[in-house]
Coordinates of C-alpha atoms and ligand atoms in Angstrom, one line a residue:
M1 CA -24.6 18.4 -10.9
A2 CA -22.0 15.6 -11.4
E3 CA -21.6 13.2 -8.5
A4 CA -19.0 14.2 -5.9
P5 CA -15.8 12.2 -6.6
I6 CA -13.6 10.2 -4.3
L7 CA -10.1 11.7 -4.4
V8 CA -7.4 9.0 -4.7
T9 CA -3.9 10.5 -4.2
G10 CA -1.3 8.4 -5.8
G11 CA -4.1 6.9 -8.0
A12 CA -1.9 6.4 -11.0
G13 CA 0.4 4.0 -9.1
F14 CA 0.2 0.2 -8.4
I15 CA -2.3 0.1 -5.5
G16 CA -4.0 3.4 -6.5
S17 CA -4.9 2.3 -10.0
N18 CA -6.3 -1.0 -8.8
L19 CA -8.4 0.9 -6.4
V20 CA -9.6 3.3 -9.1
D21 CA -10.8 0.2 -11.1
A22 CA -12.7 -1.1 -8.0
L23 CA -14.3 2.3 -7.4
L24 CA -15.4 2.6 -11.0
A25 CA -16.9 -0.9 -10.9
R26 CA -19.1 0.3 -8.0
G27 CA -20.2 3.4 -9.9
Y28 CA -18.1 6.0 -8.2
H29 CA -16.6 9.1 -9.9
V30 CA -12.9 9.3 -9.1
R31 CA -10.4 12.2 -9.0
V32 CA -6.7 11.2 -9.0
L33 CA -4.0 13.5 -7.8
D34 CA -0.6 12.1 -8.9
N35 CA 2.7 13.6 -9.9
L36 CA 3.4 10.6 -12.1
S37 CA 6.8 10.1 -10.5
T38 CA 6.3 6.3 -10.3
G39 CA 2.7 6.2 -11.4
K40 CA 1.7 6.1 -15.0
R41 CA -1.1 7.7 -17.0
S42 CA -1.6 4.4 -18.8
N43 CA -2.4 2.7 -15.4
L44 CA -5.7 4.6 -15.5
P45 CA -8.6 3.6 -17.7
Q46 CA -10.1 5.9 -20.4
D47 CA -13.3 6.6 -18.6
A48 CA -15.3 9.9 -18.4
R49 CA -15.7 9.3 -14.6
V50 CA -12.0 9.6 -14.0
E51 CA -10.3 13.0 -13.7
L52 CA -6.5 13.1 -13.4
I53 CA -4.8 16.1 -11.8
V54 CA -1.1 16.0 -12.4
G55 CA 0.3 17.6 -9.3
D56 CA 2.3 17.2 -6.1
V57 CA 0.9 16.5 -2.7
A58 CA 3.6 18.7 -1.3
D59 CA 2.0 21.6 -3.0
A60 CA -0.7 22.9 -0.6
D61 CA -2.7 24.9 -3.2
C62 CA -2.8 22.0 -5.5
V63 CA -4.0 19.6 -2.8
H64 CA -6.7 22.1 -1.7
R65 CA -8.0 22.3 -5.2
A66 CA -8.0 18.5 -5.5
V67 CA -9.8 18.0 -2.2
D68 CA -12.5 20.6 -2.9
G69 CA -15.8 19.1 -3.7
C70 CA -14.8 15.5 -2.9
R71 CA -16.9 13.1 -0.8
A72 CA -13.8 11.3 0.7
V73 CA -10.1 10.8 0.2
V74 CA -7.8 7.8 -0.1
H75 CA -4.3 9.0 0.6
L76 CA -1.8 6.7 -1.1
A77 CA 0.6 9.2 -2.7
A78 CA 4.0 8.7 -1.3
V79 CA 7.6 7.8 -2.2
A80 CA 6.9 4.2 -1.6
S81 CA 10.6 3.1 -1.8
V82 CA 12.2 2.8 1.6
Q83 CA 15.6 2.9 0.0
A84 CA 14.8 6.3 -1.7
S85 CA 14.0 7.7 1.8
V86 CA 17.3 6.5 3.1
E87 CA 19.1 8.2 0.2
D88 CA 17.0 11.4 0.3
P89 CA 15.3 11.9 3.6
L90 CA 14.2 15.5 3.0
G91 CA 13.0 15.0 -0.5
T92 CA 10.9 12.0 0.5
H93 CA 9.7 13.8 3.6
R94 CA 8.0 16.5 1.5
A95 CA 5.8 13.8 -0.2
N96 CA 5.4 11.5 2.7
L97 CA 4.7 13.8 5.7
I98 CA 4.1 17.3 4.3
G99 CA 1.8 15.6 1.7
T100 CA -0.2 14.1 4.5
L101 CA -0.5 17.4 6.4
N102 CA -1.6 19.1 3.2
V103 CA -4.3 16.5 2.7
C104 CA -5.5 17.1 6.3
E105 CA -5.5 20.8 5.9
G106 CA -7.3 20.6 2.5
M107 CA -9.9 18.4 4.1
R108 CA -10.4 20.7 7.0
A109 CA -10.9 23.6 4.7
A110 CA -13.3 21.8 2.4
G111 CA -15.3 20.1 5.2
V112 CA -14.4 16.6 3.9
R113 CA -14.2 14.1 6.8
R114 CA -13.3 10.5 5.7
V115 CA -9.7 9.7 4.8
V116 CA -8.2 6.3 4.3
F117 CA -4.5 6.3 4.7
A118 CA -1.8 3.8 3.6
S119 CA 0.6 3.3 6.4
S120 CA 3.1 0.4 6.5
A121 CA 4.3 -2.5 8.5
A122 CA 7.6 -0.7 8.4
V123 CA 6.4 1.3 11.5
Y124 CA 7.1 -1.9 13.6
G125 CA 10.8 -2.1 12.6
N126 CA 12.1 -5.4 13.8
N127 CA 9.6 -5.7 16.6
G128 CA 7.5 -8.8 16.6
E129 CA 9.8 -10.6 14.3
G130 CA 8.9 -14.3 14.4
E131 CA 5.5 -13.8 15.9
A132 CA 2.3 -12.5 14.5
I133 CA 2.6 -8.7 14.6
G134 CA -0.2 -7.0 16.5
E135 CA -1.0 -3.3 16.2
D136 CA -0.1 -2.6 19.8
L137 CA 3.5 -3.7 19.6
P138 CA 5.9 -0.9 20.3
K139 CA 6.7 1.0 17.1
A140 CA 10.3 1.2 16.0
P141 CA 10.6 3.1 12.7
L142 CA 14.1 2.4 11.4
T143 CA 14.0 4.6 8.2
P144 CA 12.8 8.1 7.2
Y145 CA 10.0 6.3 5.3
A146 CA 8.8 4.5 8.4
A147 CA 9.2 7.6 10.6
D148 CA 7.1 9.7 8.1
K149 CA 4.4 7.0 8.0
L150 CA 4.2 6.8 11.8
A151 CA 4.2 10.7 12.1
S152 CA 1.4 10.8 9.5
E153 CA -0.6 8.4 11.7
H154 CA -0.2 10.8 14.6
Y155 CA -1.1 13.9 12.6
L156 CA -4.2 12.1 11.3
D157 CA -5.2 11.3 14.9
F158 CA -4.7 15.0 15.8
Y159 CA -7.0 16.1 13.0
R160 CA -9.5 13.5 14.2
R161 CA -9.6 14.9 17.7
Q162 CA -9.3 18.5 16.9
H163 CA -11.2 18.9 13.6
G164 CA -13.5 15.9 13.4
L165 CA -11.7 14.1 10.5
E166 CA -12.5 10.4 10.2
P167 CA -9.2 8.8 9.4
V168 CA -8.9 5.0 8.7
V169 CA -5.3 4.0 9.1
F170 CA -4.1 0.8 7.5
R171 CA -0.7 -0.7 7.9
F172 CA -0.1 -2.7 4.7
F173 CA 2.1 -5.7 4.8
N174 CA 3.5 -7.1 1.5
I175 CA 1.1 -6.3 -1.3
Y176 CA 1.5 -7.7 -4.7
G177 CA -0.4 -7.9 -8.0
P178 CA -0.8 -6.4 -11.5
R179 CA 0.9 -3.0 -12.2
Q180 CA 3.5 -3.4 -9.4
D181 CA 6.6 -2.0 -10.9
P182 CA 9.6 -4.4 -10.9
S183 CA 12.1 -2.0 -12.2
S184 CA 14.2 -1.3 -9.0
P185 CA 16.1 -3.9 -7.0
Y186 CA 14.0 -2.7 -4.0
S187 CA 10.7 -3.3 -5.8
G188 CA 8.4 -5.9 -4.3
V189 CA 9.9 -9.4 -4.5
I190 CA 6.9 -10.9 -6.3
S191 CA 7.1 -8.3 -9.1
I192 CA 10.8 -9.0 -9.6
F193 CA 10.5 -12.8 -9.5
T194 CA 7.5 -13.1 -11.8
E195 CA 8.9 -10.7 -14.3
R196 CA 12.2 -12.5 -14.4
A197 CA 10.6 -15.9 -14.5
Q198 CA 8.4 -14.9 -17.5
K199 CA 11.5 -13.6 -19.3
S200 CA 13.5 -16.7 -18.3
L201 CA 16.1 -14.4 -16.6
P202 CA 18.0 -15.7 -13.6
I203 CA 16.6 -15.0 -10.2
S204 CA 18.7 -13.9 -7.1
V205 CA 17.5 -14.9 -3.7
F206 CA 19.1 -13.0 -0.8
G207 CA 20.0 -15.5 1.8
D208 CA 18.7 -19.1 2.1
G209 CA 15.1 -18.3 0.9
E210 CA 13.6 -19.5 4.2
Q211 CA 12.6 -15.9 5.2
T212 CA 8.9 -15.5 5.2
R213 CA 6.5 -12.7 4.3
D214 CA 2.8 -12.1 4.5
F215 CA 1.7 -11.5 0.9
L216 CA -1.7 -10.0 0.2
Y217 CA -3.2 -9.8 -3.3
V218 CA -4.0 -6.2 -4.3
G219 CA -7.5 -7.2 -5.3
D220 CA -8.2 -8.2 -1.8
L221 CA -6.7 -5.1 -0.4
V222 CA -8.8 -2.8 -2.5
E223 CA -12.0 -4.5 -1.3
V224 CA -11.0 -3.5 2.3
L225 CA -10.2 0.1 1.2
V226 CA -13.7 0.4 -0.4
Q227 CA -15.3 -0.9 2.8
A228 CA -13.4 1.7 4.8
L229 CA -14.7 4.4 2.6
E230 CA -18.3 3.2 2.9
A231 CA -18.4 2.2 6.6
P232 CA -21.0 4.3 8.4
Q233 CA -18.6 4.9 11.3
V234 CA -14.9 4.7 11.9
E235 CA -13.3 3.0 14.9
Q236 CA -10.1 4.4 16.3
G237 CA -6.7 2.7 16.0
A238 CA -4.6 1.6 13.1
V239 CA -5.4 -1.7 11.4
N240 CA -2.9 -4.2 10.0
V241 CA -3.7 -5.4 6.5
G242 CA -2.3 -8.8 5.8
L243 CA -3.5 -12.4 5.3
A244 CA -1.7 -13.6 8.5
R245 CA -0.1 -16.3 6.4
A246 CA 3.7 -16.8 6.2
T247 CA 5.1 -17.8 2.8
S248 CA 8.8 -18.3 2.4
L249 CA 10.7 -17.2 -0.7
N250 CA 11.4 -20.9 -1.5
Q251 CA 7.6 -21.6 -1.3
L252 CA 7.0 -18.5 -3.5
L253 CA 9.4 -19.8 -6.1
Q254 CA 7.8 -23.2 -6.1
A255 CA 4.4 -21.6 -6.6
I256 CA 5.6 -19.5 -9.5
G257 CA 7.2 -22.6 -11.1
A258 CA 3.9 -24.5 -10.7
V259 CA 1.9 -21.7 -12.4
L260 CA 4.4 -21.2 -15.2
G261 CA 5.5 -24.8 -15.6
Q262 CA 9.1 -23.8 -15.4
L263 CA 11.6 -21.6 -13.4
P264 CA 14.8 -20.0 -14.5
A265 CA 18.1 -20.5 -12.8
I266 CA 18.1 -19.4 -9.1
S267 CA 21.2 -18.2 -7.3
H268 CA 21.7 -17.4 -3.7
L269 CA 23.4 -14.2 -2.6
P270 CA 24.2 -13.0 0.9
A271 CA 21.2 -11.9 2.9
R272 CA 20.4 -8.2 2.7
A273 CA 21.7 -6.1 5.6
G274 CA 18.8 -5.4 8.0
D275 CA 16.5 -7.8 6.2
I276 CA 13.7 -9.0 8.5
R277 CA 13.6 -12.8 8.8
H278 CA 9.9 -13.3 9.4
S279 CA 7.1 -10.8 9.0
R280 CA 3.4 -11.9 9.5
A281 CA 0.4 -9.8 10.5
D282 CA -1.9 -10.5 13.3
N283 CA -5.0 -9.5 11.3
S284 CA -7.7 -10.1 13.9
R285 CA -8.5 -6.4 14.1
L286 CA -8.9 -6.3 10.3
L287 CA -11.2 -9.3 10.4
S288 CA -13.3 -7.9 13.2
R289 CA -13.9 -4.6 11.3
Y290 CA -13.8 -5.5 7.6
R291 CA -14.3 -8.5 5.3
L292 CA -11.6 -10.0 3.2
P293 CA -13.0 -11.9 0.2
E294 CA -14.1 -15.4 1.2
P295 CA -11.9 -17.3 0.6
P296 CA -9.1 -14.7 0.4
T297 CA -6.8 -15.0 -2.6
D298 CA -4.1 -17.5 -1.7
I299 CA -0.7 -17.1 -3.2
R300 CA -1.1 -19.7 -5.9
E301 CA -4.3 -18.1 -7.1
G302 CA -2.9 -14.5 -6.9
L303 CA 0.2 -15.6 -8.9
A304 CA -2.0 -17.2 -11.5
R305 CA -4.0 -14.0 -11.9
L306 CA -0.9 -11.9 -12.0
L307 CA 0.7 -14.1 -14.6
G308 CA -2.5 -14.3 -16.7
K309 CA -2.8 -18.1 -16.2
Ligands
LIG401 P1 3.5 3.3 -6.2 O1 4.8 4.0 -6.3 O2 3.0 2.5 -7.3 O3 2.4 4.4 -5.9 C1 2.6 5.7 -5.3 C2 2.0 6.7 -6.2 O4 2.1 8.0 -5.6 C3 2.6 6.8 -7.6 O5 1.5 6.9 -8.6 C4 3.4 8.1 -7.6 O6 3.5 8.7 -8.9 C5 2.6 8.9 -6.6 N1 3.4 10.0 -5.9 C6 4.6 9.8 -5.3 N2 5.0 11.0 -4.8 C7 4.0 11.9 -5.1 C8 3.8 13.3 -4.8 N3 4.8 14.0 -4.1 N4 2.7 13.9 -5.2 C9 1.7 13.2 -5.9 N5 1.9 11.9 -6.2 C10 3.0 11.3 -5.8 O7 3.5 2.5 -4.9 P2 2.3 1.6 -4.2 O8 3.0 0.3 -3.8 O9 1.1 1.6 -5.0 O10 2.1 2.4 -2.8 C11 0.9 3.1 -2.5 C12 0.9 3.5 -1.0 O11 0.9 2.3 -0.2 C13 2.2 4.3 -0.6 O12 1.8 5.2 0.3 C14 3.1 3.2 0.0 O13 3.9 3.8 1.0 C15 2.0 2.3 0.7 N6 2.5 1.0 1.0 C16 2.7 0.1 0.0 C17 3.1 -1.2 0.3 C18 3.3 -2.3 -0.8 O14 3.5 -3.5 -0.4 N7 3.2 -2.0 -2.1 C19 3.4 -1.6 1.6 C20 3.2 -0.7 2.6 C21 2.7 0.6 2.3
LIG402 C1 8.8 -4.6 2.8 C2 8.5 -3.3 2.0 C3 9.3 -2.2 2.6 C4 9.1 -2.0 4.1 C5 9.5 -3.4 4.7 C6 9.1 -3.3 6.2 C7 7.9 -3.7 -0.3 C8 8.4 -3.7 -1.7 N1 8.9 -3.4 0.6 O1 10.1 -4.9 2.6 O2 8.8 -1.0 1.9 O3 7.8 -1.6 4.4 O4 8.6 -4.4 4.2 O5 9.5 -4.4 6.9 O6 6.8 -3.9 0.0 N2 14.4 -10.5 -2.1 C9 15.2 -11.4 -2.8 N3 15.5 -11.1 -4.1 C10 15.0 -10.0 -4.7 C11 14.2 -9.1 -4.0 C12 13.9 -9.4 -2.7 O7 15.6 -12.4 -2.3 O8 15.4 -9.9 -5.9 C13 14.0 -10.8 -0.7 C14 14.4 -9.7 0.3 O9 15.7 -9.8 0.7 C15 13.4 -10.0 1.4 C16 12.2 -10.6 0.7 O10 12.6 -10.9 -0.6 O11 13.9 -11.0 2.2 C17 11.1 -9.5 0.5 O12 11.6 -8.4 0.0 P1 10.7 -7.1 -0.5 O13 11.7 -6.0 -0.9 O14 9.7 -7.5 -1.4 O15 9.9 -6.7 0.9 P2 10.4 -6.5 2.4 O16 9.5 -7.3 3.2 O17 11.9 -6.6 2.6

């Protein structure tokens, strides 16, 4: 009998496809459930150990079929754009919360216990701005996206208590790396800046560029996701996933310029309404439970890999 696969929902997307690569490198078989809304078939390698099911996590029957026979689940499928959730709260809710409930129900029915879930720093809203953001800060979801992530966390905890699921909840900070799609103005800033810099197109900075973010390279993130799948036991409580380092957009641009040897024209536009000034993870819980690569990928190295330099 073929080895039981790991189910990666959203596996054809940015983070998901990087995780699929890491799982294959460790010898796992992988099943991907993805509706290809932002993910791409071409993000997945041609490999007999990868099975792609094109389907929607909002479709309970489809999720049940996908979960059946798996050894564990990594649940990444979601409308990842906060702006999309502001424009279509109900449509995104189907993927972002009903999808999570379908995964929980599918796992309960199939007797699968371990699930690694992609939550977001968005659950903190503006809380903790300017300090290192710890997991126990009050939550302040400001958008449907953040509300669905936080509600998903609560449902996962219910299934842990009631049905013995083993959820590992990660709150990702700003993740970047290969296959992040730069096509929307709300795409991750690094995907936009690097694409434009490579094409010598002008770059727009919203505000003075002194706002800071905690950028984590996707290759480091997927190492942590694999450890969460393999850990013999799961500890309770959500875990921030960030480097705990603040990088300003001006520093980011400098680093891109250093890697490429040049930068296009940069213009400053008014700051985005509601933009957080400083966001940085307190990652002490992460470091107490999991290992980041030693040393973790710093921004310069991550940009060099992303830019193929
Ligand atoms: P992405 O858009 O590349 O990946 C999401 C994947 O889910 C795509 O392949 C998409 O096609 C799929 N998908 C969307 N709706 C679906 C549905 N209804 N049914 C099945 N598949 C569906 O984005 P990403 O950055 O790789 O995000 C992965 C996860 O990480 C998401 O849950 C996102 O909310 C979370 N996250 C990402 C970041 C970040 O910095 N990239 C930060 C915090 C949280
Ligand atoms: C991140 C998440 C978002 C939500 C939020 C919670 C991404 C892509 N977004 O938003 O989903 O979880 O955190 O706090 O991960 N910027 C420019 N020029 C551009 C694009 C962006 O100056 O062309 C600025 C932007 O105004 C912001 C910074 O870059 O100050 C980072 O923007 P972002 O959209 O990458 O991520 P963020 O932290 O706003």
